PDB file of C-alpha atoms in Angstrom:
ATOM      1  CA  UNK A  27       6.922  -3.358 -12.615  1.00 66.00           C
ATOM      2  CA  UNK A  28       5.460  -2.355 -15.948  1.00 81.00           C
ATOM      3  CA  UNK A  29       5.866   1.319 -16.789  1.00 86.00           C
ATOM      4  CA  UNK A  30       2.979   3.446 -17.979  1.00 87.00           C
ATOM      5  CA  UNK A  31       3.196   6.619 -20.010  1.00 89.00           C
ATOM      6  CA  UNK A  32       1.397   9.818 -19.046  1.00 90.00           C
ATOM      7  CA  UNK A  33       0.995  12.695 -21.471  1.00 95.00           C
ATOM      8  CA  UNK A  34       0.004  16.077 -20.097  1.00 95.00           C
ATOM      9  CA  UNK A  35      -0.550  19.472 -21.627  1.00 97.00           C
ATOM     10  CA  UNK A  36       1.380  22.297 -20.022  1.00 96.00           C
ATOM     11  CA  UNK A  37       1.855  25.908 -20.817  1.00 98.00           C
ATOM     12  CA  UNK A  38       5.352  26.839 -21.925  1.00 98.00           C
ATOM     13  CA  UNK A  39       5.813  28.710 -18.650  1.00 98.00           C
ATOM     14  CA  UNK A  40       5.015  25.641 -16.526  1.00 96.00           C
ATOM     15  CA  UNK A  41       7.079  23.323 -18.699  1.00 96.00           C
ATOM     16  CA  UNK A  42      10.170  25.520 -18.503  1.00 97.00           C
ATOM     17  CA  UNK A  43       9.642  25.955 -14.778  1.00 96.00           C
ATOM     18  CA  UNK A  44       9.896  22.169 -14.432  1.00 95.00           C
ATOM     19  CA  UNK A  45      12.935  22.004 -16.700  1.00 97.00           C
ATOM     20  CA  UNK A  46      14.780  24.725 -14.794  1.00 97.00           C
ATOM     21  CA  UNK A  47      13.913  23.286 -11.387  1.00 96.00           C
ATOM     22  CA  UNK A  48      14.927  19.761 -12.361  1.00 96.00           C
ATOM     23  CA  UNK A  49      18.228  21.068 -13.713  1.00 97.00           C
ATOM     24  CA  UNK A  50      18.920  23.139 -10.598  1.00 97.00           C
ATOM     25  CA  UNK A  51      18.351  20.212  -8.248  1.00 97.00           C
ATOM     26  CA  UNK A  52      19.917  17.656 -10.639  1.00 97.00           C
ATOM     27  CA  UNK A  53      16.852  15.431 -10.951  1.00 96.00           C
ATOM     28  CA  UNK A  54      14.622  14.337 -13.793  1.00 95.00           C
ATOM     29  CA  UNK A  55      11.153  15.696 -14.379  1.00 95.00           C
ATOM     30  CA  UNK A  56       9.878  12.140 -13.968  1.00 93.00           C
ATOM     31  CA  UNK A  57      11.370  11.932 -10.491  1.00 94.00           C
ATOM     32  CA  UNK A  58       9.717  15.235  -9.568  1.00 95.00           C
ATOM     33  CA  UNK A  59       6.343  13.924 -10.763  1.00 94.00           C
ATOM     34  CA  UNK A  60       6.915  10.615  -8.928  1.00 94.00           C
ATOM     35  CA  UNK A  61       7.640  12.461  -5.702  1.00 95.00           C
ATOM     36  CA  UNK A  62       4.556  14.629  -6.107  1.00 95.00           C
ATOM     37  CA  UNK A  63       2.338  11.580  -6.738  1.00 95.00           C
ATOM     38  CA  UNK A  64       3.797   9.813  -3.704  1.00 96.00           C
ATOM     39  CA  UNK A  65       2.923  12.843  -1.558  1.00 97.00           C
ATOM     40  CA  UNK A  66      -0.783  12.601  -2.458  1.00 95.00           C
ATOM     41  CA  UNK A  67      -3.140  10.939   0.035  1.00 94.00           C
ATOM     42  CA  UNK A  68      -4.071   7.333  -0.601  1.00 89.00           C
ATOM     43  CA  UNK A  69      -7.408   6.942  -2.400  1.00 86.00           C
ATOM     44  CA  UNK A  70     -10.256   5.547  -0.312  1.00 86.00           C
ATOM     45  CA  UNK A  71     -11.254   3.057  -3.011  1.00 77.00           C
ATOM     46  CA  UNK A  72      -8.310   0.986  -4.232  1.00 70.00           C
ATOM     47  CA  UNK A  73     -10.267  -0.696  -7.060  1.00 69.00           C
ATOM     48  CA  UNK A  74      -9.856   1.597 -10.080  1.00 65.00           C
ATOM     49  CA  UNK A  75     -12.107  -0.552 -12.294  1.00 62.00           C
ATOM     50  CA  UNK A  76     -15.166   0.528 -10.274  1.00 54.00           C
ATOM     51  CA  UNK A  77     -14.577   4.244 -10.838  1.00 50.00           C
TER      52      UNK A  77
END
């Protein structure tokens, strides 16, 4: 699997909320984002080149 990079803009408040939560539950921010993405519904159209 080839990894992709995602850059997002967050307010300081949201960033530190993620940092604190990830520290409290002993997980990385990346794993939190992965879990959130996995919880999203599957897109109806699987071909992203048509979008």
